[in-house]
Coordinates of C-alpha atoms in Angstrom, one line a residue:
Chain H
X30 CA -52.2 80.7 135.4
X31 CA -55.7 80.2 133.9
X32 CA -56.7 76.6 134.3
X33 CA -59.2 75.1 131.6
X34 CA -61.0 72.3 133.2
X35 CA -63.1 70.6 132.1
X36 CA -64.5 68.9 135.2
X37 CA -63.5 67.9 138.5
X38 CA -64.0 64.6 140.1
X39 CA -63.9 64.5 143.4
X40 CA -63.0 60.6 145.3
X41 CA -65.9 60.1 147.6
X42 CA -63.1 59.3 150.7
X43 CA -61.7 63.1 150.0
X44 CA -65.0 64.6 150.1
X45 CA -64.2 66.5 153.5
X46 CA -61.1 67.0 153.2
X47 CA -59.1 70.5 153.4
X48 CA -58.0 69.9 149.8
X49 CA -61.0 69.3 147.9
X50 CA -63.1 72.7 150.4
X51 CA -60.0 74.6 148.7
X52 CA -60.5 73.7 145.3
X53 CA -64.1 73.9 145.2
X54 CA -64.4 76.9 146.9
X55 CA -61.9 78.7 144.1
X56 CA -62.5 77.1 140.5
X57 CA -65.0 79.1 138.3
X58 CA -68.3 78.1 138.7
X59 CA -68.9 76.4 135.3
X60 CA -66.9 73.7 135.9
X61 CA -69.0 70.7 137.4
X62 CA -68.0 69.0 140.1
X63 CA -68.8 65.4 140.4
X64 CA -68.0 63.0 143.1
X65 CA -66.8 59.3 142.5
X66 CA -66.1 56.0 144.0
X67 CA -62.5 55.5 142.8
X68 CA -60.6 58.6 141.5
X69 CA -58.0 56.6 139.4
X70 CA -60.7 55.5 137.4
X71 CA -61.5 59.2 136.5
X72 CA -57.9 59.4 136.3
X73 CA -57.9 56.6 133.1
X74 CA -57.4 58.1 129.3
X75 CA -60.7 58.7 127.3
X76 CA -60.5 56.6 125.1
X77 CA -62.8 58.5 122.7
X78 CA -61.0 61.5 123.2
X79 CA -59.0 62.9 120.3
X80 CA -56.4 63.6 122.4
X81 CA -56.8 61.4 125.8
X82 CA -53.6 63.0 127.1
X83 CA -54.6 66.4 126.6
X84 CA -58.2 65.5 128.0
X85 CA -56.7 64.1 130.9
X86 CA -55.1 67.8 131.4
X87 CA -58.7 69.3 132.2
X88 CA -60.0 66.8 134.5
X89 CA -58.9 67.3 137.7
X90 CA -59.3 64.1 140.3
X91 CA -58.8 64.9 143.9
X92 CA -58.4 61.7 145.8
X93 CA -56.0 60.3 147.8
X94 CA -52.8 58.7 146.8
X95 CA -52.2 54.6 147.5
X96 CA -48.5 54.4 147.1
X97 CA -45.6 55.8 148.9
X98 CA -45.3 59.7 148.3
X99 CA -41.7 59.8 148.4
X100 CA -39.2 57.9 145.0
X101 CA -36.3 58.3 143.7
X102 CA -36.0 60.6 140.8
X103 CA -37.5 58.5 137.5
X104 CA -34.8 59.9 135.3
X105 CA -32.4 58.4 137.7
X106 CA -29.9 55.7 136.3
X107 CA -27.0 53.7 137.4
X108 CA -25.1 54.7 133.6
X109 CA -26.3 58.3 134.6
X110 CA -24.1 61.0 136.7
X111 CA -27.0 61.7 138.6
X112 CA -27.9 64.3 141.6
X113 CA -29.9 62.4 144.3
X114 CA -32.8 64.4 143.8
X115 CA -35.7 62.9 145.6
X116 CA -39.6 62.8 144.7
X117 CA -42.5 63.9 146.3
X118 CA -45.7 63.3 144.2
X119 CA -47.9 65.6 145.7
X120 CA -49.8 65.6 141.7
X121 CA -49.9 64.2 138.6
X122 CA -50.1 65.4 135.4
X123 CA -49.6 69.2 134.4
X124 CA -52.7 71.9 133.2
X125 CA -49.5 73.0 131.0
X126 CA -48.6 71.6 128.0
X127 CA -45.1 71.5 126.6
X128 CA -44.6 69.7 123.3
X129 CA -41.5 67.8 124.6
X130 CA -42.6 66.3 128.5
X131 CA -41.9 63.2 128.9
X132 CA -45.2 62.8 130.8
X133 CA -46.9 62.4 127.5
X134 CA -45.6 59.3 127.6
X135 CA -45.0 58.6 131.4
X136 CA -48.7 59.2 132.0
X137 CA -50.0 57.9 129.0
X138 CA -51.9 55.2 131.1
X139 CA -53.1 57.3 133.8
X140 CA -53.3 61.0 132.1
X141 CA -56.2 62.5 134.7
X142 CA -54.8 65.7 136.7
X143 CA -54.3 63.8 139.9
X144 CA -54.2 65.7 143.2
X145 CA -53.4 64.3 147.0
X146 CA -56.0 64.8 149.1
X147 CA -53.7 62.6 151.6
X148 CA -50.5 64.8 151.5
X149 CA -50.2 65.0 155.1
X150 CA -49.0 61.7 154.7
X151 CA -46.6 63.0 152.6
X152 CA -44.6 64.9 155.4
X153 CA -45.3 62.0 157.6
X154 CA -43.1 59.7 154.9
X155 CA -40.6 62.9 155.2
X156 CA -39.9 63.0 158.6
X157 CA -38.8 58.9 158.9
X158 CA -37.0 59.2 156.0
X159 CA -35.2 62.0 157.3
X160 CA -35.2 60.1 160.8
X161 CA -33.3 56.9 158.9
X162 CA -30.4 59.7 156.9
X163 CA -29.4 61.9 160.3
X164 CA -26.8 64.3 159.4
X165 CA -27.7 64.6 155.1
X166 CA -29.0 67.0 153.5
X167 CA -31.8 65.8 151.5
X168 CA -33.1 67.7 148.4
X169 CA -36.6 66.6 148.0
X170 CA -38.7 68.4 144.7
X171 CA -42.2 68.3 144.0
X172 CA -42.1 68.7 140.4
X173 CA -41.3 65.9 138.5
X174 CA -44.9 64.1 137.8
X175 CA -46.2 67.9 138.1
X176 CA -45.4 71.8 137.9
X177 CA -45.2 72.1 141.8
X178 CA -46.5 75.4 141.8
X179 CA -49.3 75.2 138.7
X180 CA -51.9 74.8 140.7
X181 CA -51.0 76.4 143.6
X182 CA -53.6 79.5 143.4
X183 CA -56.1 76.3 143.6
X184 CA -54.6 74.4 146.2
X185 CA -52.6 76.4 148.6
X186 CA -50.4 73.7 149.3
X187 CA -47.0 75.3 148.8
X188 CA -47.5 77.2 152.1
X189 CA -47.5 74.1 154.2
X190 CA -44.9 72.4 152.6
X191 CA -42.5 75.5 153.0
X192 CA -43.9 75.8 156.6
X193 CA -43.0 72.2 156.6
X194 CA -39.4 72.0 155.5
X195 CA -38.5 75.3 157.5
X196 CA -38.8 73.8 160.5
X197 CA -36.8 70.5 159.3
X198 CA -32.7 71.0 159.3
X199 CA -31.7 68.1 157.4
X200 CA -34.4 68.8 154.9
X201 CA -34.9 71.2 151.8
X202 CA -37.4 71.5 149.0
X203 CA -37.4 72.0 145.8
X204 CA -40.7 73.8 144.1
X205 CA -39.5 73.6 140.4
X206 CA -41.9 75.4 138.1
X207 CA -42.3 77.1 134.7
X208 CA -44.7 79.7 136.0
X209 CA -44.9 82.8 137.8
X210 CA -47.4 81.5 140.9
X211 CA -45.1 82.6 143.6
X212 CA -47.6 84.6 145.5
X213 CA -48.3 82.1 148.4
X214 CA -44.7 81.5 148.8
X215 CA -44.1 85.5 149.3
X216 CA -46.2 85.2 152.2
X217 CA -44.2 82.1 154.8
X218 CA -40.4 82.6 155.9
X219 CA -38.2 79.5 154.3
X220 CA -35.8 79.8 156.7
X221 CA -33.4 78.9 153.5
X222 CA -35.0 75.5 153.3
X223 CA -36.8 75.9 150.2
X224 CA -35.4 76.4 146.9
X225 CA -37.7 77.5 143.6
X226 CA -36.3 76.6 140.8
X227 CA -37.3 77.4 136.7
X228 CA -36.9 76.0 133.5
X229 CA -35.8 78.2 131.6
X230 CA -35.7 78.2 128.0
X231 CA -35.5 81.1 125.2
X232 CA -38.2 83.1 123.5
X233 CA -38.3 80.7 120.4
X234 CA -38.6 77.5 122.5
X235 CA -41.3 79.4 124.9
X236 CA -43.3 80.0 121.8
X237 CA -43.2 77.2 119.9
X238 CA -43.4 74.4 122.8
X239 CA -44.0 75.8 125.7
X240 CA -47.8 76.1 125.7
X241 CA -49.3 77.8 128.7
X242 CA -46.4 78.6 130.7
X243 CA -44.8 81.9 131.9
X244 CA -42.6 83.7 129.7
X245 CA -39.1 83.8 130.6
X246 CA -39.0 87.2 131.4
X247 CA -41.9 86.5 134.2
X248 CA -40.1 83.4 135.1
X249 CA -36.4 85.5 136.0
X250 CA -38.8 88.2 137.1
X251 CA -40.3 85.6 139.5
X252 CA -37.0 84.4 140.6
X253 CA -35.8 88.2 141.6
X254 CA -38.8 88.1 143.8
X255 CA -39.0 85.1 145.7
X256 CA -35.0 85.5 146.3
X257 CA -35.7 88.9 147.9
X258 CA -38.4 86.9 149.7
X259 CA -35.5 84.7 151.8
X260 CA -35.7 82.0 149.2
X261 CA -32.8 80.2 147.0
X262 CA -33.6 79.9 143.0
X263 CA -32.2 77.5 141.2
X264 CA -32.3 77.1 137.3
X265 CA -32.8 74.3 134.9
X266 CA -31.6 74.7 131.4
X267 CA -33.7 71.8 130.5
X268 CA -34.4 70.1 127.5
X269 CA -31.7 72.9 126.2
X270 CA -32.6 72.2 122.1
X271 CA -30.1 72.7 120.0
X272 CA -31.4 74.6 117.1
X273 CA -30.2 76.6 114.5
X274 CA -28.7 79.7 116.6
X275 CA -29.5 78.3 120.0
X276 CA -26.0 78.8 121.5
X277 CA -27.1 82.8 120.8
X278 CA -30.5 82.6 122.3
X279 CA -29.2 80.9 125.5
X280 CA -26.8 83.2 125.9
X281 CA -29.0 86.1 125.7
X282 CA -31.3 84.5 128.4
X283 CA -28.4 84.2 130.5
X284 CA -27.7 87.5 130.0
X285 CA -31.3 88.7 131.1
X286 CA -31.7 86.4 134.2
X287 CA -27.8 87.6 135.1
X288 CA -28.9 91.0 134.8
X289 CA -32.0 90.7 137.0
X290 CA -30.6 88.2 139.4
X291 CA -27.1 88.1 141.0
X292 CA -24.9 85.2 139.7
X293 CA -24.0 84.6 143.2
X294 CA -27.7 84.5 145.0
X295 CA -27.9 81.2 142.5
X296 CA -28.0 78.1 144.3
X297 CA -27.6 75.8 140.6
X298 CA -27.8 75.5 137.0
X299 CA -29.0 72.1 135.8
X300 CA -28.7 71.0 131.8
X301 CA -29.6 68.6 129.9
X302 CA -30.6 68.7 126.1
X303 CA -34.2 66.9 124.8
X304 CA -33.9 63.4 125.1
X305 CA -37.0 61.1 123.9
X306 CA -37.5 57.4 123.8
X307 CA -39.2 56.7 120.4
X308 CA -42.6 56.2 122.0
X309 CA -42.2 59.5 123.6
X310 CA -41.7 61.6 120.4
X311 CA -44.0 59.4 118.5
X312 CA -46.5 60.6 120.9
X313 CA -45.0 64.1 121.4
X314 CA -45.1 64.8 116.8
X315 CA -48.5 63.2 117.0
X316 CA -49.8 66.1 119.5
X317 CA -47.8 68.7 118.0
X318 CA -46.8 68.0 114.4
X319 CA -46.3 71.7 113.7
X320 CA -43.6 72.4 116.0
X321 CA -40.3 72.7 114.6
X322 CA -38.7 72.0 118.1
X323 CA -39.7 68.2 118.2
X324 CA -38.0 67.8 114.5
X325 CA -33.9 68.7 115.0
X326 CA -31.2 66.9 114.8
X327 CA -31.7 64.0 117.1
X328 CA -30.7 60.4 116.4
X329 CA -30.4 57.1 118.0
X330 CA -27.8 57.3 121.2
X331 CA -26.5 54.8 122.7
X332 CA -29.1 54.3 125.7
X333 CA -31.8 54.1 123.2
X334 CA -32.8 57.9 123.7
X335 CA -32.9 60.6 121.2
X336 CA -30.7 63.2 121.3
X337 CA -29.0 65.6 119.1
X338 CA -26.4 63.8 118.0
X339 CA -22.8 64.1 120.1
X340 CA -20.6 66.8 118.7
X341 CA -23.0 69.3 118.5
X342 CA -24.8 68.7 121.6
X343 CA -21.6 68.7 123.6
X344 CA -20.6 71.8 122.0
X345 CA -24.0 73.4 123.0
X346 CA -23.2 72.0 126.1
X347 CA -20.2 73.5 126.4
X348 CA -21.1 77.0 124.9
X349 CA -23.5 77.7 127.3
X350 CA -21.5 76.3 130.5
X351 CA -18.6 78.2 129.6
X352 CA -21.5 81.4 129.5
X353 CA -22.8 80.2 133.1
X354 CA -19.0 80.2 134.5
X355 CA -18.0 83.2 133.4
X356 CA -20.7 84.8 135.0
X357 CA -21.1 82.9 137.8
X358 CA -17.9 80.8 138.7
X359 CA -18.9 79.4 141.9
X360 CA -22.7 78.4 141.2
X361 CA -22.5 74.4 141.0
X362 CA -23.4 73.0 137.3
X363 CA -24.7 69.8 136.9
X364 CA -26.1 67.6 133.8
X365 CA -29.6 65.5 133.9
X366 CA -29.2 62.1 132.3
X367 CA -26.3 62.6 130.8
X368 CA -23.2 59.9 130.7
X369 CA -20.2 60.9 133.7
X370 CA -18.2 61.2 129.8
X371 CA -20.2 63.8 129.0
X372 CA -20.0 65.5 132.4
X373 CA -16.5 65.5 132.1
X374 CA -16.6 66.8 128.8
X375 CA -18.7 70.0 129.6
X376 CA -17.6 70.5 132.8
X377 CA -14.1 69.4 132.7
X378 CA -14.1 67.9 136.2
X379 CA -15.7 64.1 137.0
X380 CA -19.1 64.1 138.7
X381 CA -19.3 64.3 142.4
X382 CA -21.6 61.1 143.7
X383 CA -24.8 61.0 143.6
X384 CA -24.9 61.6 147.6
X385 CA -22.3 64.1 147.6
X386 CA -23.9 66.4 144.9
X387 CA -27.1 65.9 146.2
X388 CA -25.9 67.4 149.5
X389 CA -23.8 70.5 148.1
X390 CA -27.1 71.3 146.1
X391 CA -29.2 71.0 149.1
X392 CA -27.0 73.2 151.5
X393 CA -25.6 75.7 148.8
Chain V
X1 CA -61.6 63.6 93.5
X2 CA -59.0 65.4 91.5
X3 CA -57.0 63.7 88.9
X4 CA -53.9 63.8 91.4
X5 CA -55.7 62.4 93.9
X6 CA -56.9 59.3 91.9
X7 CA -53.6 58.6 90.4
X8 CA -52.2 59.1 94.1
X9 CA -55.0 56.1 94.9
X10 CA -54.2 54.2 92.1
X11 CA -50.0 53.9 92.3
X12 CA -50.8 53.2 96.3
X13 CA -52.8 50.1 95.2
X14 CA -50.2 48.8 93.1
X15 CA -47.5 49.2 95.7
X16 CA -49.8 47.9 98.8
X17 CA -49.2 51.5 101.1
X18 CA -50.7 51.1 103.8
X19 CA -53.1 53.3 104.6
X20 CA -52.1 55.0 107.2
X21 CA -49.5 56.5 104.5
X22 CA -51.7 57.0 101.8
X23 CA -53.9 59.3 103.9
X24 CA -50.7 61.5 104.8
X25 CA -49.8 61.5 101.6
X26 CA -53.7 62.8 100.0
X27 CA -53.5 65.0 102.8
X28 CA -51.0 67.1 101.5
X29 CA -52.1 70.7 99.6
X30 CA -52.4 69.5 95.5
X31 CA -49.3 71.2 94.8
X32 CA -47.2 68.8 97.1
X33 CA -48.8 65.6 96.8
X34 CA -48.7 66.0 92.6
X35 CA -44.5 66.9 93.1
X36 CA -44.2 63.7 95.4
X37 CA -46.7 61.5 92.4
X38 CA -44.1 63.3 90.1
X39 CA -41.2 61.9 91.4
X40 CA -42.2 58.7 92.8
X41 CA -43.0 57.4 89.4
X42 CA -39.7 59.2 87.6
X43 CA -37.8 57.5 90.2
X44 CA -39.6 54.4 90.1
X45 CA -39.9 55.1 94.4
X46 CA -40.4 51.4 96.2
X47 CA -43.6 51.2 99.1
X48 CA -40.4 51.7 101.5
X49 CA -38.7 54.6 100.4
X50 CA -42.0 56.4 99.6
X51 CA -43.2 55.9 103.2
X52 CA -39.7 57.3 104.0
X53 CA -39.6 60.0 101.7
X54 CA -43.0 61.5 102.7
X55 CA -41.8 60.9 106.5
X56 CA -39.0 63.5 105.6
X57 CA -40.5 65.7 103.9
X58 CA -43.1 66.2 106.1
X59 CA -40.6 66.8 108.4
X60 CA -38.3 68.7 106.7
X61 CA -41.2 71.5 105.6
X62 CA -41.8 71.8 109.5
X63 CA -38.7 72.7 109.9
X64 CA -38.1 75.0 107.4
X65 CA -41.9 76.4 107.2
X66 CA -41.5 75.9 103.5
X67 CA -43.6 73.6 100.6
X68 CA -42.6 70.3 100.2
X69 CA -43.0 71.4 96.2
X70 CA -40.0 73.7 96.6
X71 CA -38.2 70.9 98.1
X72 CA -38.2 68.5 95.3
X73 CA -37.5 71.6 93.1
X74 CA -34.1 72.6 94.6
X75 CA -31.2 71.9 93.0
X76 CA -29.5 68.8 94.7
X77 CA -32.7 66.9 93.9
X78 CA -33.1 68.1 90.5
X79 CA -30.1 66.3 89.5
X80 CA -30.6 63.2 91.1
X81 CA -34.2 63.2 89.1
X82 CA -32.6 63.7 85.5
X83 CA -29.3 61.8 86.5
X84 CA -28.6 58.9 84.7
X85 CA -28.0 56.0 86.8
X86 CA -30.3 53.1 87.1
X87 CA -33.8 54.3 88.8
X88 CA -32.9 52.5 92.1
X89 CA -29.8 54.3 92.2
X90 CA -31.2 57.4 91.7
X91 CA -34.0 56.7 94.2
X92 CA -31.4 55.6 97.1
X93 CA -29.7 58.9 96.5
X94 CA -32.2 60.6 96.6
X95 CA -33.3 59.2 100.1
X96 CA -29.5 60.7 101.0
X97 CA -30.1 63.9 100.2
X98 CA -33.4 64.1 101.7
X99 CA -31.7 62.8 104.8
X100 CA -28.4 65.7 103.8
X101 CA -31.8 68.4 104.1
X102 CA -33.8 67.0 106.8
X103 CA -30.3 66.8 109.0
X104 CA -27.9 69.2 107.7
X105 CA -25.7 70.2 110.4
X106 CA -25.3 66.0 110.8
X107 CA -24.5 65.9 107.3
X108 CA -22.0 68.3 107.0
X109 CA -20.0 67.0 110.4
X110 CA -20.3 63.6 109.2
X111 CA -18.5 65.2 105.9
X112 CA -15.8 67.4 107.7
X113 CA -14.8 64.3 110.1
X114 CA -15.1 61.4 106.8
X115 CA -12.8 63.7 104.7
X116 CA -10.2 64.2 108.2
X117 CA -10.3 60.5 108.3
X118 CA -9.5 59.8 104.8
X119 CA -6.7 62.8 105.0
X120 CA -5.1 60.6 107.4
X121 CA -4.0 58.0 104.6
X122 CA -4.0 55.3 107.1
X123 CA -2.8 51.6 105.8
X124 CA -6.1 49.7 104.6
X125 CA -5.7 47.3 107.4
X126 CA -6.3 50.1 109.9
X127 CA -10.2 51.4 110.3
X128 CA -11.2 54.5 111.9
X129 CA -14.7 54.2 112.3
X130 CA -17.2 56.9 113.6
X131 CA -20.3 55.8 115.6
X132 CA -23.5 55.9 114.0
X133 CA -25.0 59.3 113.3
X134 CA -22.8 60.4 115.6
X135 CA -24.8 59.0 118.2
X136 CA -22.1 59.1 121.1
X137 CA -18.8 60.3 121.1
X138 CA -16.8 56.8 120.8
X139 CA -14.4 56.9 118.3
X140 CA -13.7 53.1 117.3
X141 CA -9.9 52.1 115.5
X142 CA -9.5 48.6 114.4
X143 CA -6.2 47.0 113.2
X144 CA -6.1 44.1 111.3
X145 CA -3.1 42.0 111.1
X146 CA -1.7 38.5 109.9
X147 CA 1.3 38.7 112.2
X148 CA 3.6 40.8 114.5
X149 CA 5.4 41.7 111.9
X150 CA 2.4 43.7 110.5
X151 CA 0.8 44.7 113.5
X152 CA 4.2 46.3 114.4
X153 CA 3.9 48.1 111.2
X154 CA 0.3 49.2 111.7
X155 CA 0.6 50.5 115.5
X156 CA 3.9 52.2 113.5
X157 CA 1.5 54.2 111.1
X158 CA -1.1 54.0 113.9
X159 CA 1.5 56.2 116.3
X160 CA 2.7 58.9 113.3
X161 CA -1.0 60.2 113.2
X162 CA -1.9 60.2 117.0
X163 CA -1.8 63.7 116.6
X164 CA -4.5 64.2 114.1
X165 CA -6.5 61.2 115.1
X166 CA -6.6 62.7 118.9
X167 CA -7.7 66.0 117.0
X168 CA -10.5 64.1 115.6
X169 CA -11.9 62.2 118.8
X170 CA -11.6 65.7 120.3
X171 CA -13.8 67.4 117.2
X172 CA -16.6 64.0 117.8
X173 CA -16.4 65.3 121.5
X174 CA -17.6 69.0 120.9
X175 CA -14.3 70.6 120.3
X176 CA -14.7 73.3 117.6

């Protein structure tokens, strides 16, 4: 993808490192570089910006990360049926911009395009974690706080980490993306520890709220390639949006990814329709009051969130499982923050525990 | 500034809308912000339901990529406008059937389940309540009872329409 930055800032501490040689060496040459004392100040929201979240976007701050790499998902919950995925923050903040992410209001505080000049450390934090679980299979994603592979072409990091988690049994990563970078992953062996997985949404959602990302087409196109490249692909229906005529369109981008991609090479299907917490679309219709997608059917649930309101978002739910199974029976389903009453409703079966769906998604 | 505009200023002055509101609202093309001026004085519109009302419209010609003009011109709202109930009555139903446009496929679930609720012809002293919105999928019944006779009685009428009151808990949970 094409970035448009409009600066970098580089943390005086990073100046040397690997990271920050890579991304100066391939950004266009307009874009100043500029080094700093403290990246997460360069990392704070403009405040005379008219749209600090979107500003944040095009500055990117290589410096090194302070916390742990490693947390638990953030959409995780205890009233959740949730899958034990596990985060790596390798960035922060997305050059993409789709109308609904919740980082609008995640990283409303802290909006600058954050990149770890430190992620060595990173697989450091991997390998005692994995040291502390012998014998589970651990499914650890870089793309919760970030498109893992966005800003890949820049970086070069995916390599590494594949390299990484090849060599690691109990170990498997997750690059989850809505883009069609896969070029550095075509070029290291996963040794079937790595699995890309897409968003995946139809033409109408692409267009309206999808700004900057693949099409879907190049997305399923992408899958077909890295699968024939030794890797797994995985698929997130996620936010599914229930509009007028959506149960068609997500049936007819099943039927394309099904026609370009074997049911049974797919190592999962995730859903979960939009959900918002009022700050979240407060922020999300402020930067995009003309898209259509932020204004459906939602109302007040009962853990606060937006969502389109039960009967017909179970029935979506439904529709389009019912479309997965009957192409591909065996491919595990799960939902994302969705109650274990809805899970049972859609997929007719309680929800495995956290641990033990966790590990059947990270083996396959 | 056109004549809309300064009566637009003027009826925001006397209702105290914030400004915030009154800029949305003079933002609007002439043609949407006069049919909002229009109705908001027929329907005698408080500062609440006008901050409401321009809310929904706003969001309802999103989602329909239409006028907010043609909005107030169809049908359902035409009534309310020359109806002849008291103004406030008119204005809080015409607050519903913005909300019957703005969420339609709510509205006409909300209908379908209300009318297999009433069809049930349960004893007064039995509620079937639906959540709010349709927020969740909880289906609430309440009994209320002086004594065992009674209750008997109610759990009685209660039992004769498991059937259909099963069929609508399954309709709240997705089932066509």
């Amino acid at each position: 993808m094409n970035f448009d930055l409009d600066a970098i800032f580089i943390e005086d501490q990073c100046r040397s490192s690997a990271l920050a040689a890579r991304v100066i060496e391939k950004i266009p040459p307009h874009v100043p570089v500029r080094y700093v004392a403290d990246g997460r100040e360069a990392a704070l929201p403009q405040t005379d910006a008219r749209d600090p979240f979107g500003a944040g976007k095009r500055r990117m701050v290589v410096m090194n990360r302070r916390s742990p790499f490693l947390m638990a998902c953030p959409a995780g919950s205890a009233e959740f049926a949730c899958c034990g995925y596990l985060v790596l923050t390798l960035a922060s903040n997305c050059p993409m911009d789709c109308s609904y992410c919740f980082l609008q209001e995640y990283l409303a505080d802290n909006p600058g395009f954050q990149v770890y000049a430190n992620y060595a450390d990173a697989m450091d934090e991997l390998d005692r974690l994995a040291k502390r679980a012998p014998g589970r299979q651990l499914r650890v994603g870089t793309g919760e706080l970030a498109d893992s592979l966005a800003f890949d072409r820049i970086t070069g990091i995916s390599r590494e980490l594949v390299e990484f988690f090849a060599a690691r049994d109990g170990l498997t990563l997750e690059l989850k993306t809505k883009t069609a970078e896969i070029d550095n992953l075509l070029e290291v062996d996963p040794k079937g520890h790595t699995i890309v997985s897409w968003t995946l949404s139809p033409e109408a959602v692409f267009r309206s709220s999808e700004h900057r990302t693949a099409p879907p087409s190049a997305r399923i196109e992408s899958a077909r390639r890295v699968l024939d490249a030794g890797y797994r692909a995985g698929f997130h229906l996620d936010p599914i949006i229930a509009y007028p005529g959506a149960g068609r369109d997500y049936g007819e981008l099943l039927d394309e990814l099904f026609d370009s991609v074997a049911p049974d090479r797919i190592a999962f299907f995730s859903m979960g329709t939009m959900r918002m917490t009022s700050k979240l679309r407060s922020a999300a219709r402020e930067r995009f009051p003309a898209d259509p997608m932020l204004l459906g059917e939602e109302v007040l649930s009962p853990d606060g969130r937006f969502r389109a309101f039960a009967p017909m978002r179970i029935a979506l739910y439904r529709e389009i499982a019912d479309r997965i199974k009957a192409s591909a029976p065996k491919v595990p389903m799960y939902l994302c923050m969705e109650q274990p009453g809805v899970h049972r409703k859609v997929l007719g079966a309680g929800p495995s525990t956290v641990a033990a769906l966790g590990d059947r998604l990270a083996r396959g | 500034m056109t004549d809309t505009a300064a009566a637009i200023r003027a009826w925001a002055a006397e209702r105290h809308l914030p400004e915030t509101h009154l800029a949305r609202w003079l933002g609007m093309t002439e043609r949407d912000r006069a049919a909002i001026l229009a109705i908001a004085r027929a329907l005698r519109l408080s500062t609440g339901a006008i901050v409401t009302a321009l809310a929904t419209l706003e969001e309802i010609s999103v989602r329909e990529s239409c006028t907010i003009e043609s909005v107030l011109a169809r049908d359902a709202i035409a009534r309310i406008i020359k109806g002849r109930t008291s103004a406030p009555a008119r204005a809080k139903a015409f607050l519903a059937a913005l909300r019957q446009i703005r969420y339609p496929r709510l509205a006409e679930a909300s209908r379908k389940l209300e009318a297999e609720i009433a069809a049930l012809d349960l004893p007064r002293a039995i509620s079937v309540v639906l959540p709010k919105d349709l927020g969740s999928a909880h289906l609430r019944v309440e009994l209320e009872a002086n004594d065992g006779a009674e209750l008997k009685r109610l759990i009685g009428a209660l039992y004769a329409s498991a059937d259909k009151l099963a069929q609508i808990a399954d309709r709240l949970s997705g089932e066509k």
